[in-house]
Short mmCIF file of C-alpha atoms and ligand atoms in Angstrom, two decimals:
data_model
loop_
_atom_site.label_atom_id
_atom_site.label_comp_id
_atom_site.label_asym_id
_atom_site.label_seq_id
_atom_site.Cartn_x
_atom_site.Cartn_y
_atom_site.Cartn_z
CA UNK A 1 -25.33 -10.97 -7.71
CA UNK A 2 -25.92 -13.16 -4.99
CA UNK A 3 -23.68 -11.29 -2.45
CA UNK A 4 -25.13 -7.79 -2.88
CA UNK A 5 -26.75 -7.73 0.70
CA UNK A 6 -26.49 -4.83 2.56
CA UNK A 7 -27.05 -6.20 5.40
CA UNK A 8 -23.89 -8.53 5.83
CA UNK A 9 -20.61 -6.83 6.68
CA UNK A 10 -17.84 -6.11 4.58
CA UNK A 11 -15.38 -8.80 5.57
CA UNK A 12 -18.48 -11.64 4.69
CA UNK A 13 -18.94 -9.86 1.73
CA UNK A 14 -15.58 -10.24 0.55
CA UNK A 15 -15.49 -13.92 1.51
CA UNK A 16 -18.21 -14.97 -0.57
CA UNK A 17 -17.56 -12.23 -3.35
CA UNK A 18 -18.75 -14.46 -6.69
CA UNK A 19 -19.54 -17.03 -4.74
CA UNK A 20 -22.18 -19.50 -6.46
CA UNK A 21 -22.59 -17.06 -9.21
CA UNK A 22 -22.29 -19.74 -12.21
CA UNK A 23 -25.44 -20.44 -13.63
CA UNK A 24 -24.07 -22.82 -15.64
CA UNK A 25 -22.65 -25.43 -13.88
CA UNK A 26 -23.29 -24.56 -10.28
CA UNK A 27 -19.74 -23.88 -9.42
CA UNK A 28 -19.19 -22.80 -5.85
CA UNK A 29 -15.89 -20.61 -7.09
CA UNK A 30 -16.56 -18.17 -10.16
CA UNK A 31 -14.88 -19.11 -13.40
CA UNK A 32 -12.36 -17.42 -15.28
CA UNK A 33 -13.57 -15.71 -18.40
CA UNK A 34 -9.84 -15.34 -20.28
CA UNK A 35 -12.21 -14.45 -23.73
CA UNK A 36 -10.97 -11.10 -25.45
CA UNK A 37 -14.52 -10.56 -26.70
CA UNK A 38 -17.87 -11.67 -27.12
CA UNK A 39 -20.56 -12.33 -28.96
CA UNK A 40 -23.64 -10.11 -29.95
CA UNK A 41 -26.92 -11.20 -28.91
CA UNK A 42 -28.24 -10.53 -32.36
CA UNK A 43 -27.58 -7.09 -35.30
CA UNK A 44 -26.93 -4.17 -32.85
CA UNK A 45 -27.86 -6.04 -29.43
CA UNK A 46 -24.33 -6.33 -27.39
CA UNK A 47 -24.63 -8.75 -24.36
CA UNK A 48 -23.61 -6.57 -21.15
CA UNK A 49 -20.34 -7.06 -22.42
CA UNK A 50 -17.93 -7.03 -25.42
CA UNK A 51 -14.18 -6.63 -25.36
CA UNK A 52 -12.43 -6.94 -22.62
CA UNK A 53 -10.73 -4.29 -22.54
CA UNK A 54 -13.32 -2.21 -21.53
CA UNK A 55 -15.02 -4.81 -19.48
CA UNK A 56 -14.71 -8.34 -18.00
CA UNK A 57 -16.99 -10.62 -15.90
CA UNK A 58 -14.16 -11.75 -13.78
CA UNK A 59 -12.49 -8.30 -13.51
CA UNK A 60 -16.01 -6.88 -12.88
CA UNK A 61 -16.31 -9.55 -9.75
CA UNK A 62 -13.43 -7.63 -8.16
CA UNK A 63 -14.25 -4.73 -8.76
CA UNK A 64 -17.54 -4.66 -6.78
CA UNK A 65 -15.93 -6.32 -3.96
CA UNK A 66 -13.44 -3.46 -3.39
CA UNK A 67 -16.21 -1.19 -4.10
CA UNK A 68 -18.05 -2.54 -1.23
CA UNK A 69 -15.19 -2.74 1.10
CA UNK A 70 -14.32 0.84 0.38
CA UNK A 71 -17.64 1.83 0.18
CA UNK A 72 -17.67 3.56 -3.05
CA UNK A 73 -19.60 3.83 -6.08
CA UNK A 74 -17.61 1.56 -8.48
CA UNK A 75 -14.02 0.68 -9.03
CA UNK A 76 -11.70 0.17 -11.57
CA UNK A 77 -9.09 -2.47 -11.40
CA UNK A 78 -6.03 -1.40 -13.31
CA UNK A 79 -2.69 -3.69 -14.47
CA UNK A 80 -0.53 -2.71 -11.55
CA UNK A 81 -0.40 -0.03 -9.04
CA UNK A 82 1.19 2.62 -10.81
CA UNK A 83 -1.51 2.70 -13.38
CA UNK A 84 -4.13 3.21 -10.65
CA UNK A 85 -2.22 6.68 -9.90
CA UNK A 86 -1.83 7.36 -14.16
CA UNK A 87 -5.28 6.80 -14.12
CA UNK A 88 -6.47 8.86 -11.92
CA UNK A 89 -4.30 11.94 -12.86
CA UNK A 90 -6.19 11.95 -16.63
CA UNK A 91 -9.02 13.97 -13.90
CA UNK A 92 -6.45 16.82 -13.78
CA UNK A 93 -6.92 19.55 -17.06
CA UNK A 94 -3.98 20.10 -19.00
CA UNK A 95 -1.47 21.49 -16.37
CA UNK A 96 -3.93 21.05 -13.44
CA UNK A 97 -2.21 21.35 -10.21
CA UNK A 98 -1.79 18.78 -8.02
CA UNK A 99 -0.61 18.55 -4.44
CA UNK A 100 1.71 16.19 -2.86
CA UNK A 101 3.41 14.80 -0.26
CA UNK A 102 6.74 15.12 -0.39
CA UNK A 103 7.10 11.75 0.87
CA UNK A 104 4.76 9.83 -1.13
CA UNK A 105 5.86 6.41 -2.66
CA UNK A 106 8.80 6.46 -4.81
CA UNK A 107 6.88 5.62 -8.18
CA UNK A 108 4.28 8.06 -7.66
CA UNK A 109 7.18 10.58 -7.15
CA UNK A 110 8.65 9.06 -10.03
CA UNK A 111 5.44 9.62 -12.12
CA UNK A 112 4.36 13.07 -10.99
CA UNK A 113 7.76 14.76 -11.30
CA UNK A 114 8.46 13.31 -15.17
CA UNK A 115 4.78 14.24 -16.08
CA UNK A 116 5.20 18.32 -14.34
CA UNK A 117 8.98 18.08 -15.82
CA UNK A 118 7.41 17.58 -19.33
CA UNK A 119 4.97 20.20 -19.02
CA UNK A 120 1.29 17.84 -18.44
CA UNK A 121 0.71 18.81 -14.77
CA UNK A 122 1.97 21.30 -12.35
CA UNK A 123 3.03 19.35 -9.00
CA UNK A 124 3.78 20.88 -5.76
CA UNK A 125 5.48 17.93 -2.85
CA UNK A 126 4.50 19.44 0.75
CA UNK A 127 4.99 17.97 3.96
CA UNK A 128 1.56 17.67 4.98
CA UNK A 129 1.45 17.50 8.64
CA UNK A 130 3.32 21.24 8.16
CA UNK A 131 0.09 23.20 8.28
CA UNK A 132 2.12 26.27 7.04
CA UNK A 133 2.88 24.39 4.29
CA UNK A 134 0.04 22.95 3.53
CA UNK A 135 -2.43 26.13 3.54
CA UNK A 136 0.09 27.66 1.39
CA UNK A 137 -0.05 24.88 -1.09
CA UNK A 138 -3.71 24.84 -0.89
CA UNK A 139 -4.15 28.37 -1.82
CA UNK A 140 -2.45 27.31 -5.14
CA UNK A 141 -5.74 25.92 -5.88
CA UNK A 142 -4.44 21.91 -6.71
CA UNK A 143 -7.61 19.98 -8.57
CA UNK A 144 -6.12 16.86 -6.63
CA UNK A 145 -4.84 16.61 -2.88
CA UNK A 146 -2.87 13.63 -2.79
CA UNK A 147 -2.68 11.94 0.29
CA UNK A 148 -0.95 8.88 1.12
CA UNK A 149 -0.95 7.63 5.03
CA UNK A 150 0.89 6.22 6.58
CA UNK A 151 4.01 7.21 4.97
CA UNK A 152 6.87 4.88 3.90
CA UNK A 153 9.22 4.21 5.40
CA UNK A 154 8.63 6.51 8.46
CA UNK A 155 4.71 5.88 8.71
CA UNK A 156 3.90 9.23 9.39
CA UNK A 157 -0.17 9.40 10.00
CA UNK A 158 -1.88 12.51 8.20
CA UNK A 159 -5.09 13.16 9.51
CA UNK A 160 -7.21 12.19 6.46
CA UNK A 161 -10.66 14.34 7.43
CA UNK A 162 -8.87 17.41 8.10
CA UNK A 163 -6.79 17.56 5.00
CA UNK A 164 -10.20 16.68 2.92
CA UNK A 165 -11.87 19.48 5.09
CA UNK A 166 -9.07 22.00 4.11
CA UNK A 167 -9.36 20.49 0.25
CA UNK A 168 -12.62 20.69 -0.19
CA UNK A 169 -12.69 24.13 1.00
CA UNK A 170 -10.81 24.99 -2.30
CA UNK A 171 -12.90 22.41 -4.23
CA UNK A 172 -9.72 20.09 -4.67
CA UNK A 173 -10.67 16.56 -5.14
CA UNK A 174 -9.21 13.96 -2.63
CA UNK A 175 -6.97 10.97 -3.17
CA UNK A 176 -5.71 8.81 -0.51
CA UNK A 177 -3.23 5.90 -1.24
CA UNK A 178 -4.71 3.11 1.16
CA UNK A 179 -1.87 0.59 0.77
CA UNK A 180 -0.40 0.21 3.49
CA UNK A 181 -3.53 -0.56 5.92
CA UNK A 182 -6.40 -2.03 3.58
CA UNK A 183 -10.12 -1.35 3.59
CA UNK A 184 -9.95 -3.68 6.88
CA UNK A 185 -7.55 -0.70 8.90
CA UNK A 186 -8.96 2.89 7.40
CA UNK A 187 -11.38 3.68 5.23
CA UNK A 188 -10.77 6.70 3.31
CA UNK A 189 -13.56 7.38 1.62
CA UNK A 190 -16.12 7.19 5.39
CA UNK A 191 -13.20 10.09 6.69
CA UNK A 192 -13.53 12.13 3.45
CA UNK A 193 -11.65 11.58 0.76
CA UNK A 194 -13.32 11.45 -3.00
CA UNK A 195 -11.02 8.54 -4.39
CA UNK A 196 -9.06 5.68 -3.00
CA UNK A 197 -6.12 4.08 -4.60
CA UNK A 198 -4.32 0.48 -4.41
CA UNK A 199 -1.41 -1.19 -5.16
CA UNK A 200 -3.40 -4.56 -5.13
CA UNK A 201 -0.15 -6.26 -4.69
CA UNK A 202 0.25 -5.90 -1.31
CA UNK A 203 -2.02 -6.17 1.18
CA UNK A 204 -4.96 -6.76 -1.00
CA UNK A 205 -3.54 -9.64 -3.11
CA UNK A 206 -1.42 -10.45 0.01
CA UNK A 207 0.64 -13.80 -1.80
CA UNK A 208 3.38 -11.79 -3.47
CA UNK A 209 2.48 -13.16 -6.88
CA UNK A 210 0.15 -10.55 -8.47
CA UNK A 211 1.10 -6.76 -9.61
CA UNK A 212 -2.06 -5.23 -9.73
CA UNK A 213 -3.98 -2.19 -8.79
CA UNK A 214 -7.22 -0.28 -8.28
CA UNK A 215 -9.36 2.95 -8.38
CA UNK A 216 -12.74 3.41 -6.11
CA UNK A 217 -14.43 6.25 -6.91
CA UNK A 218 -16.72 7.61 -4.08
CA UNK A 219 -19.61 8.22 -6.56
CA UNK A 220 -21.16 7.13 -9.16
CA UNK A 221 -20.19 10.31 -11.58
CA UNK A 222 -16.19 9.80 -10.95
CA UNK A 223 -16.10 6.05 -10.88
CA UNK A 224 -17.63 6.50 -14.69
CA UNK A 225 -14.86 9.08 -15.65
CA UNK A 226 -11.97 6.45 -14.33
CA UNK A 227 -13.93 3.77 -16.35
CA UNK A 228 -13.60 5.72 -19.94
CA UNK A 229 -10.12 6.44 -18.86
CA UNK A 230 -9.38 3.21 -18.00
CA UNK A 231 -10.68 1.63 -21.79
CA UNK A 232 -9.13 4.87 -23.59
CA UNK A 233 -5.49 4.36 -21.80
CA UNK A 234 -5.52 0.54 -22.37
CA UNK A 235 -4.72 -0.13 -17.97
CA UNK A 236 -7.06 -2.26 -16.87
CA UNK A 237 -6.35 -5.74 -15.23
CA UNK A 238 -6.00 -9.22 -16.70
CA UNK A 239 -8.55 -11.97 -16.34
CA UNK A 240 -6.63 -14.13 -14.28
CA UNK A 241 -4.90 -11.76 -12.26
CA UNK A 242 -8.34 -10.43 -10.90
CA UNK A 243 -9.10 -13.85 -10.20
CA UNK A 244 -6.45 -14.62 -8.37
CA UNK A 245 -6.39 -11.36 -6.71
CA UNK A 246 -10.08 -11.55 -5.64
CA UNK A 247 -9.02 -15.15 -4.15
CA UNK A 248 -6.30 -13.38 -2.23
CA UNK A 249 -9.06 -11.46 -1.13
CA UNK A 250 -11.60 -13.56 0.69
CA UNK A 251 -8.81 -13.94 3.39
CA UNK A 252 -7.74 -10.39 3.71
CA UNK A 253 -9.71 -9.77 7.53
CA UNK A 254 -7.98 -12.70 8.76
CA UNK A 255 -4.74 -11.57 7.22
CA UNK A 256 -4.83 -8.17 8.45
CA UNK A 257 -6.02 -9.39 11.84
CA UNK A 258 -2.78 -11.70 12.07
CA UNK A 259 -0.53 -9.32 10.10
CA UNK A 260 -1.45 -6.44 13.25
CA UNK A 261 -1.15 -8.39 15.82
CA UNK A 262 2.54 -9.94 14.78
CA UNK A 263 3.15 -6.33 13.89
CA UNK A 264 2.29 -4.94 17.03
CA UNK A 265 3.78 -7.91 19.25
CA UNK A 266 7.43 -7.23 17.32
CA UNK A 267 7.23 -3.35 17.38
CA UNK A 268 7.14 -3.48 21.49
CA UNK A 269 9.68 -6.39 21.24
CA UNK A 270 12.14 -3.87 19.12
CA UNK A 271 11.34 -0.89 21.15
CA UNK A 272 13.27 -2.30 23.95
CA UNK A 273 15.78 -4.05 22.60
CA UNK A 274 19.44 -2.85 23.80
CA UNK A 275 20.42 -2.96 20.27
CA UNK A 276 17.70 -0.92 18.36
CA UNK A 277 18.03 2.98 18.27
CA UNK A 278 14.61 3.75 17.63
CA UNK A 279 11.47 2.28 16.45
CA UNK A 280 8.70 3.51 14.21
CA UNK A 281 5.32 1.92 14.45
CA UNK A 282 1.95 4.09 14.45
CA UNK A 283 0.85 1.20 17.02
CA UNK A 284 3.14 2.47 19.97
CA UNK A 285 2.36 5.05 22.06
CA UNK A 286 5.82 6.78 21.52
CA UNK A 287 5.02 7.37 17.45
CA UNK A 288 4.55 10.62 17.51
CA UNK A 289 1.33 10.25 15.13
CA UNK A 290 -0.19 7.56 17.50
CA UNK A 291 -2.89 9.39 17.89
CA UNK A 292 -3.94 10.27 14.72
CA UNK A 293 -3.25 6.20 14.14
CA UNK A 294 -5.64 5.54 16.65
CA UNK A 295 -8.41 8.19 15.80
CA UNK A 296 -8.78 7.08 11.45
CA UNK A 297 -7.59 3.31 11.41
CA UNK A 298 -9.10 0.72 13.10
CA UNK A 299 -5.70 -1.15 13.00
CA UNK A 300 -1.95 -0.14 12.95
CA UNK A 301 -0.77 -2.17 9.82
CA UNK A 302 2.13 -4.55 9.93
CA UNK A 303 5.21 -2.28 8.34
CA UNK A 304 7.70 -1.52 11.04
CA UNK A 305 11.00 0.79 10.59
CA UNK A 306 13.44 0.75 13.09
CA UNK A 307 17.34 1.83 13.63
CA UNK A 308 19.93 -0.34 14.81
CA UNK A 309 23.01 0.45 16.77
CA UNK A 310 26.68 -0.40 14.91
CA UNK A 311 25.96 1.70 11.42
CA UNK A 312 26.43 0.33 7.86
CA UNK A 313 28.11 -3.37 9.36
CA UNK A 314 25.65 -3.83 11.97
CA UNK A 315 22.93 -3.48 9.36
CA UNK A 316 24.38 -5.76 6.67
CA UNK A 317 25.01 -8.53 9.11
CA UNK A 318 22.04 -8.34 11.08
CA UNK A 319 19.91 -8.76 7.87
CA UNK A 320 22.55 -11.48 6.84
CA UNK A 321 21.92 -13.42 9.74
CA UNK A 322 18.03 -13.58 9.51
CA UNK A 323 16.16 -16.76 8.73
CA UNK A 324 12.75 -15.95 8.69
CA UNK A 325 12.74 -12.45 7.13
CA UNK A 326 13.75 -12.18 2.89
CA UNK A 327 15.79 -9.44 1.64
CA UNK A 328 13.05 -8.05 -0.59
CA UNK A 329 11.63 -5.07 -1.82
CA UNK A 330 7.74 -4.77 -1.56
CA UNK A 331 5.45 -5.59 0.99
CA UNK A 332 2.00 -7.07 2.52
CA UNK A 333 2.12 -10.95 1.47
CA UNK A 334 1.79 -13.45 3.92
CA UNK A 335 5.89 -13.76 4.12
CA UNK A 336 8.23 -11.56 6.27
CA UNK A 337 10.26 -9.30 4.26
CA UNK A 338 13.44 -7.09 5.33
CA UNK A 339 14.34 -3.99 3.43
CA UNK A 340 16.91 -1.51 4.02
CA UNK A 341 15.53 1.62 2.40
CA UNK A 342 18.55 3.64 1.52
CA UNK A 343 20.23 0.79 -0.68
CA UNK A 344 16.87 -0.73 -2.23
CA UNK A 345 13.32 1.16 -1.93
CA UNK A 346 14.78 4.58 -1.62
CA UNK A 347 18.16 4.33 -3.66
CA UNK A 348 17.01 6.85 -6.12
CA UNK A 349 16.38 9.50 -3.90
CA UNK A 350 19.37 11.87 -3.42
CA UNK A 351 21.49 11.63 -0.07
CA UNK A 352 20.66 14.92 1.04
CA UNK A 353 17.09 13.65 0.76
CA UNK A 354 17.11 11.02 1.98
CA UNK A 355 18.33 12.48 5.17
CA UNK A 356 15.78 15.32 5.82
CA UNK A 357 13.03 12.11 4.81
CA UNK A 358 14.98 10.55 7.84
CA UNK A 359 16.55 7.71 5.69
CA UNK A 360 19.72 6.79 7.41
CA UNK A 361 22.02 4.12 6.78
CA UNK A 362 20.84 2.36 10.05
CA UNK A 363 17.39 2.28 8.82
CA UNK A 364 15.65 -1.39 8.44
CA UNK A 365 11.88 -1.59 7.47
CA UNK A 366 10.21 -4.75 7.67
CA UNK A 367 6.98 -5.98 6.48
CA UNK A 368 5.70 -8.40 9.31
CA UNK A 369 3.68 -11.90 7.51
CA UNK A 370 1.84 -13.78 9.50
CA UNK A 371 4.31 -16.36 10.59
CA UNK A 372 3.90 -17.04 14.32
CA UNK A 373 4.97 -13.97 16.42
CA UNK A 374 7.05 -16.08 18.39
CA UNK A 375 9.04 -17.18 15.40
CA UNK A 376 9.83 -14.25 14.32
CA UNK A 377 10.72 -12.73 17.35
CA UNK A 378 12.88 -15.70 17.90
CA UNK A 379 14.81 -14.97 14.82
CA UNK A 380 15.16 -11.57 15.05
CA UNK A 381 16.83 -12.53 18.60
CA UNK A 382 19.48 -14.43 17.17
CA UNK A 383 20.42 -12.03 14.33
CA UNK A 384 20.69 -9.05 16.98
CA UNK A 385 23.24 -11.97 18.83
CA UNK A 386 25.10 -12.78 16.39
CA UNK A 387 25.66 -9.12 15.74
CA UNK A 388 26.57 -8.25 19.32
CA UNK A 389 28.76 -11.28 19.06
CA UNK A 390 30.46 -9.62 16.02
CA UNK A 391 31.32 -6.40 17.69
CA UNK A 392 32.90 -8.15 20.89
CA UNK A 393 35.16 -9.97 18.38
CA UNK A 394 36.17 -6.66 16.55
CA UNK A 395 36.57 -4.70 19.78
CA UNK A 396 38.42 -7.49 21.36
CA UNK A 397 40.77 -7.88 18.28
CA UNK A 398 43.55 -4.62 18.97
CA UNK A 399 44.13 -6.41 22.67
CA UNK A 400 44.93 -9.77 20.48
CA UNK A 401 47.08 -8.21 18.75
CA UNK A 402 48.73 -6.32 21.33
CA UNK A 403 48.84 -9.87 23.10
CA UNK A 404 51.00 -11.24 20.06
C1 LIG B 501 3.70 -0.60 -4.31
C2 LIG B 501 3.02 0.70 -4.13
C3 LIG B 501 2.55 1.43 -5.22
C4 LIG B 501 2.77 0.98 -6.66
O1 LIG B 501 2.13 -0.21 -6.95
P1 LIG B 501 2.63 -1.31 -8.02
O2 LIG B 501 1.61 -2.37 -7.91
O3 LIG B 501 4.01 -1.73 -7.61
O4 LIG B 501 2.66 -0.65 -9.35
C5 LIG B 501 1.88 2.62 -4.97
N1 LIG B 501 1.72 3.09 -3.71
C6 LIG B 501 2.19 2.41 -2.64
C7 LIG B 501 1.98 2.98 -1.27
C8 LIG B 501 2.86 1.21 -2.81
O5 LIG B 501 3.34 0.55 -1.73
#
């Protein structure tokens, strides 16, 4: 492949992943192979591949370049997110213990707890920044230590090479969910960890118009166990997804570059606003895993949470009133996004909780695009205005009436 150099970084590498790689035609963008299957060379001589199922050249292009970015072994792309986390709980034995955090995205929750419910795995959800907790846990013996960093929607930072250190110690093997930041903010695998898992729909895709997801394996002996699990459970990606996923791709530096910046720019702006009640952003000094944030990552992502003054009212109108920010679920494309965890992202999770996991009803996440900073800052501005503007009226209205 005419990318595999290692002596161009990452980021170029991703760029010009399949670049020029049609022998064919000479086309400067790889083409799409949608074919199912494909021909034998001759009687008992496959071609390198031939369903596509278990393999694809377009998938394959992918692949390699998360591989690189992650610097693993191999990777396997997989339909969607959540079958990048089935996929890689087929390493556990038949009720293999896994460990947790007790925070970790809601489908993965989802997934874990139904599969220990029915009687496939054993699961154990631990706060991991408890050490307590955690060496208790760990003495369990879990064949998979499940980290996910930062958390959502509090962005709690766990300290990814002293977890490993700790699971390795008890032979676990380590997963960390790298969603949130991308290969371009932490790489798991350099700090530790054995396996690193996407949702490929955020960040990675980063246009809000893929689900997809991935597995790299850190060597060469897993990423060929996810592989035969991969063709045996029927999860790997489509064709065209890839391809449009590995186009989202060659601009994820410049994404993430813009995406932290606006990020970081709007978390300071929110920290002092009159209105807000607290902010959450590993970027500011006051986080109380800033530290951490700035040891593993080499950038502070672009997912904010933050509480607003005025409760349930204050909340509804304030994300009303926004221009420049959708009321969505989901996260890391180019657009803004508001989401107010407790009605939408987190809705399943019981009230009592949802308040130890700090969800209140004043909670607002948002997942910063890469509009301009100023824009956005602008807009969140007028909604915190109009909202102020709001309460005056209401607190003004028993001296109307009294006026009558
Ligand atoms: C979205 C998400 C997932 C699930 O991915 P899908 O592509 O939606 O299936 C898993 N982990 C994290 C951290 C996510 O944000």
């Amino acid at each position: 492949m005419s990318t595999h150099n290692p002596d161009i970084s990452s980021q170029t590498q991703a760029v010009r992943a399949g670049i020029e790689t049609d022998t064919q035609h000479g086309a400067i963008t790889p083409p799409l192979y949608l074919s199912s299957n494909f021909s034998f060379h001759d009687f008992n001589e496959p071609r390198q591949y031939d369903y596509t199922r278990s393999g694809n050249p377009t998938r394959e292009l992918l692949a390699d370049a998360l591989a690189k970015l992650e610097g693993g072994a191999g990777a396997v792309i997989t339909s969607s997110g959540m079958s990048a986390a089935l996929l890689v709980i087929q390493l556990l034995k038949s009720g293999g213990r896994l460990l947790a955090p007790h925070d970790c995205y809601g489908g993965c929750f989802r997934l874990f707890k139904s599969l220990s419910e029915k009687g496939v795995i054993t699961v154990d959800f631990v706060d991991q920044s408890d050490e307590a907790a955690l060496t208790e846990a760990l003495n369990r013996h879990p064949e998979i230590v499940w980290i996910e960093t930062p958390s959502n929607p509090l962005l709690r930072v766990i300290d990814v090479a002293k977890v490993s250190a700790l699971a390795h110690e008890k032979g676990a093997t380590v997963v960390v969910d790298n969603t949130f930041l991308s290969p371009i903010s932490q790489q798991p695998l350099a700090l530790g960890a054995d396996i690193v898992v996407h949702s490929t729909t955020k960040y990675i895709n980063g246009h809000s118009d893929v689900v997809g997801g991935a597995v790299i394996g850190k060597t060469p002996e897993l990423v060929e166990d996810l592989k035969w699990w991969a063709n045996t459970l029927g999860i790997t990606g489509a064709p065209f997804d890839s391809l449009f996923t590995l186009r989202g791709l060659r601009t994820l530096d410049v994404r993430i570059e813009r995406h932290n910046q606006n990020a970081l720019c709007l978390a300071e702006y929110l920290e002092q606003h009159p209105q807000v009640e607290s902010v959450y952003y590993p970027g500011l000094p006051s986080h109380p895993t800033y530290e951490i944030a700035n040891k593993q990552q080499t950038g502070f992502g672009a997912i904010i949470s933050f509480k607003i003054k005025g409760g349930v009212e204050a909340v509804a109108q304030f994300s009303r009133e926004l221009r420049l920010f959708s009321l969505a679920e989901s996260l890391g494309g180019v657009e803004s996004l508001i989401c107010h965890p407790a009605t939408m992202t987190h809705a399943a999770v019981a009230p009592e909780d949802q308040k130890t996991a700090g969800i209140t009803e004043n909670l607002l996440r948002i997942s910063v695009g890469i509009e301009s900073a100023e824009d956005l800052q602008a807009d969140l501005q007028q909604a915190f205005e109009k909202v102020v503007h709001n309460q005056s009226i209401q607190a003004k209205e028993p001296s109307l009436e009294n006026s009558l």
